[in-house]
Amino acid sequence: IDDNSEVDVDWDKLDKYVEELAKKYNTYDTLRNFKTSTGQTVQVGQSAVRDTYGFLMDQTQTWNNIYHAILDGETTTVDAVWEMSGRTRDKDNTDIGNTYIEVSIDNQYLWYYVDGEVILETDVVTGMATPSRSTPRGVYGIWSRAQNVNLVGEMDGETWDSHVDYWLSVTWNEVGIHNAPWRSAYGGDIYLYNGSHGCINVPYSKAEFLYYNVDLGTPVIGY
């Protein structure tokens, strides 16, 4: 504050302050410890594709809000601005909570927890165990859903146009959870020789239940 009571802000210090806030409170694209349904503790996050879940601070807007609050010269609380938000944040700054979908690729199994209780579990078929078709491991969030859609794509010289009844988007590049009318069996080692193109295939009744009971934004942990 100068002799005329004008406020000046050290932009470099403010930059550093906001960067430190983001580093402390961002959970997006970070590793979290996660206790699996089989009792193991694994690290999840930082996937090969862009995550769709977690807290990610909008540092530019947060910086602007703090800057203008300083210039106003009043004691106030400035809320951080978030590009993305998780559904919860516990005392350890993790964001998964106790309502989530868990997918074990090695076990080819899915669990759906609500308030810490399993309300659905099922065998699944995930992506073929090849670099281009494997199901990405990471921390995601259900961000859209649809009924009666055709999944159209091309990969490794193969094209497909497959109708599914229930679809839940998991990643931005259209990996999702859906029923698979062309399958008569799930689980085991099917994914090794007849896996999906990355999606998580579940039986019809399980897909229907998830479609009607899973809220948008629910975390999906794949490992």
C-alpha positions as CSV (number, residue, x, y, z in Angstrom):
1,I,0.0,0.0,0.0
2,D,1.6,3.3,-1.1
3,D,1.5,6.7,0.5
4,N,-1.8,7.4,-1.3
5,S,-3.3,4.2,0.1
6,E,-3.3,2.6,-3.3
7,V,-3.0,-1.2,-3.3
8,D,-0.4,-2.9,-5.5
9,V,-0.2,-6.6,-5.9
10,D,3.0,-8.7,-6.4
11,W,1.9,-10.8,-9.4
12,D,4.7,-13.3,-9.0
13,K,3.8,-14.0,-5.4
14,L,0.2,-14.3,-6.2
15,D,1.0,-16.7,-9.0
16,K,3.0,-18.8,-6.6
17,Y,0.3,-18.7,-4.0
18,V,-2.4,-19.9,-6.4
19,E,-0.1,-22.6,-7.8
20,E,0.5,-23.9,-4.3
21,L,-3.2,-24.0,-3.6
22,A,-3.8,-26.0,-6.8
23,K,-1.0,-28.4,-5.9
24,K,-2.4,-28.9,-2.5
25,Y,-6.1,-29.3,-3.4
26,N,-6.2,-30.8,-6.9
27,T,-7.0,-34.4,-7.1
28,Y,-7.4,-34.7,-10.8
29,D,-4.8,-36.9,-12.5
30,T,-3.2,-37.8,-9.2
31,L,-2.5,-41.1,-7.6
32,R,-4.8,-42.1,-4.7
33,N,-4.6,-45.1,-2.4
34,F,-7.6,-47.3,-2.9
35,K,-8.7,-50.3,-0.9
36,T,-10.2,-52.9,-3.3
37,S,-13.0,-55.3,-2.6
38,T,-10.5,-58.1,-2.3
39,G,-8.7,-56.3,0.5
40,Q,-5.7,-55.1,-1.4
41,T,-4.5,-51.4,-1.4
42,V,-3.6,-50.2,-4.8
43,Q,-2.7,-46.8,-6.3
44,V,-5.2,-45.5,-8.9
45,G,-5.2,-42.5,-11.1
46,Q,-2.9,-40.9,-13.6
47,S,-4.3,-43.0,-16.4
48,A,-3.1,-43.3,-20.0
49,V,-6.1,-41.4,-21.2
50,R,-7.5,-38.2,-19.7
51,D,-9.4,-38.8,-16.4
52,T,-13.0,-37.7,-16.1
53,Y,-13.1,-37.3,-12.4
54,G,-11.5,-35.2,-9.7
55,F,-10.9,-31.7,-8.5
56,L,-9.0,-29.4,-10.9
57,M,-8.7,-25.8,-10.0
58,D,-9.2,-23.0,-12.6
59,Q,-6.0,-21.2,-11.6
60,T,-6.7,-18.2,-13.8
61,Q,-10.2,-17.5,-12.4
62,T,-9.1,-18.1,-8.9
63,W,-6.1,-15.8,-9.3
64,N,-8.5,-13.1,-10.7
65,N,-10.9,-13.4,-7.8
66,I,-8.1,-13.1,-5.2
67,Y,-6.6,-10.2,-7.1
68,H,-9.8,-8.2,-7.2
69,A,-10.6,-9.0,-3.5
70,I,-7.2,-7.6,-2.6
71,L,-7.8,-4.4,-4.6
72,D,-11.2,-4.0,-2.9
73,G,-9.4,-3.8,0.4
74,E,-12.0,-5.7,2.4
75,T,-11.7,-8.7,4.6
76,T,-13.5,-11.5,2.8
77,T,-13.4,-15.2,1.9
78,V,-12.6,-16.0,-1.7
79,D,-13.8,-19.3,-3.1
80,A,-11.6,-21.3,-5.4
81,V,-13.0,-21.8,-8.9
82,W,-12.9,-25.4,-10.2
83,E,-12.7,-26.6,-13.8
84,M,-13.7,-30.0,-12.6
85,S,-15.1,-31.1,-9.2
86,G,-15.2,-34.4,-7.5
87,R,-18.3,-35.5,-5.4
88,T,-16.5,-35.5,-2.1
89,R,-13.3,-34.7,-0.3
90,D,-12.3,-36.4,2.9
91,K,-9.8,-35.4,5.6
92,D,-6.9,-37.0,3.6
93,N,-7.9,-34.9,0.5
94,T,-9.0,-37.9,-1.5
95,D,-12.1,-37.7,-3.5
96,I,-13.6,-41.1,-4.1
97,G,-15.8,-41.4,-1.1
98,N,-17.9,-44.5,-0.4
99,T,-20.3,-44.4,-3.4
100,Y,-18.5,-45.6,-6.6
101,I,-18.1,-48.3,-9.2
102,E,-15.1,-50.5,-8.9
103,V,-13.8,-52.5,-11.9
104,S,-11.0,-55.1,-11.5
105,I,-9.6,-55.9,-14.9
106,D,-7.5,-58.7,-13.6
107,N,-10.5,-60.3,-11.9
108,Q,-13.0,-59.3,-14.7
109,Y,-15.4,-58.2,-12.0
110,L,-17.4,-55.1,-11.2
111,W,-18.8,-53.8,-7.8
112,Y,-21.2,-50.9,-7.3
113,Y,-21.0,-49.4,-3.8
114,V,-23.6,-47.0,-2.3
115,D,-22.7,-45.5,1.1
116,G,-20.1,-48.2,1.6
117,E,-22.4,-51.2,0.8
118,V,-22.3,-53.4,-2.3
119,I,-25.6,-53.2,-4.0
120,L,-24.6,-54.8,-7.3
121,E,-21.7,-57.0,-8.4
122,T,-21.2,-58.9,-11.7
123,D,-18.7,-60.6,-14.0
124,V,-17.7,-58.4,-16.9
125,V,-15.7,-58.5,-20.1
126,T,-13.3,-55.6,-20.6
127,G,-11.1,-54.7,-23.5
128,M,-8.8,-57.1,-25.3
129,A,-5.4,-57.2,-23.6
130,T,-3.7,-55.4,-26.4
131,P,-2.3,-51.8,-26.4
132,S,-5.0,-50.4,-28.7
133,R,-8.0,-52.3,-27.1
134,S,-7.3,-52.6,-23.4
135,T,-9.6,-50.9,-20.9
136,P,-7.8,-47.9,-19.5
137,R,-7.1,-48.0,-15.8
138,G,-7.7,-44.8,-13.8
139,V,-10.2,-42.8,-11.9
140,Y,-13.2,-41.7,-13.9
141,G,-16.7,-40.4,-13.5
142,I,-20.0,-41.3,-15.2
143,W,-20.6,-38.2,-17.2
144,S,-23.4,-39.2,-19.6
145,R,-25.8,-42.0,-20.3
146,A,-28.2,-43.1,-23.1
147,Q,-30.6,-45.7,-24.1
148,N,-30.9,-47.6,-27.4
149,V,-27.7,-46.4,-29.1
150,N,-25.5,-47.8,-31.8
151,L,-21.8,-47.9,-31.0
152,V,-20.0,-47.3,-34.3
153,G,-16.2,-47.4,-34.6
154,E,-13.1,-48.6,-36.3
155,M,-9.9,-50.0,-34.9
156,D,-7.0,-52.0,-36.2
157,G,-8.8,-52.4,-39.6
158,E,-12.0,-53.6,-37.9
159,T,-15.3,-51.7,-38.1
160,W,-18.4,-52.3,-36.0
161,D,-21.9,-51.0,-35.6
162,S,-23.4,-52.5,-32.5
163,H,-26.7,-51.8,-30.8
164,V,-26.8,-51.6,-27.0
165,D,-29.8,-50.9,-24.7
166,Y,-27.9,-49.1,-21.9
167,W,-24.8,-47.0,-22.1
168,L,-22.9,-45.1,-19.4
169,S,-19.9,-43.0,-20.5
170,V,-16.7,-43.4,-18.5
171,T,-13.9,-41.7,-20.5
172,W,-14.0,-38.8,-22.8
173,N,-13.0,-41.0,-25.8
174,E,-16.1,-43.1,-25.4
175,V,-15.1,-46.0,-23.3
176,G,-18.3,-46.9,-21.4
177,I,-20.2,-49.5,-19.4
178,H,-22.9,-51.2,-21.5
179,N,-24.8,-54.4,-22.1
180,A,-23.6,-56.6,-24.9
181,P,-26.3,-58.6,-26.6
182,W,-23.8,-60.6,-28.6
183,R,-22.3,-62.2,-25.5
184,S,-23.6,-65.2,-23.7
185,A,-20.8,-65.4,-21.0
186,Y,-18.8,-63.0,-18.9
187,G,-15.8,-63.1,-16.6
188,G,-12.9,-65.5,-16.6
189,D,-10.3,-65.1,-19.4
190,I,-12.7,-64.1,-22.2
191,Y,-11.1,-60.7,-22.4
192,L,-7.8,-62.3,-23.4
193,Y,-9.1,-63.7,-26.6
194,N,-12.6,-62.1,-27.2
195,G,-12.4,-58.8,-25.3
196,S,-14.2,-55.6,-26.1
197,H,-12.6,-52.6,-27.9
198,G,-12.1,-51.0,-24.5
199,C,-15.6,-50.8,-23.0
200,I,-16.8,-52.7,-20.0
201,N,-19.4,-55.2,-21.1
202,V,-22.0,-56.3,-18.5
203,P,-25.1,-58.5,-18.7
204,Y,-28.3,-56.9,-19.7
205,S,-30.0,-56.9,-16.2
206,K,-26.8,-55.4,-14.6
207,A,-26.6,-52.7,-17.3
208,E,-30.3,-51.8,-16.8
209,F,-29.8,-51.6,-13.0
210,L,-26.8,-49.4,-13.3
211,Y,-28.5,-47.1,-15.9
212,Y,-31.4,-46.4,-13.5
213,N,-29.5,-46.3,-10.2
214,V,-26.1,-44.7,-10.9
215,D,-26.0,-40.9,-10.6
216,L,-24.0,-38.8,-13.1
217,G,-20.6,-37.9,-11.5
218,T,-20.3,-41.3,-9.7
219,P,-16.6,-42.3,-9.6
220,V,-15.5,-45.3,-11.6
221,I,-12.2,-46.8,-10.4
222,G,-10.5,-49.2,-12.9
223,Y,-7.4,-51.1,-12.0
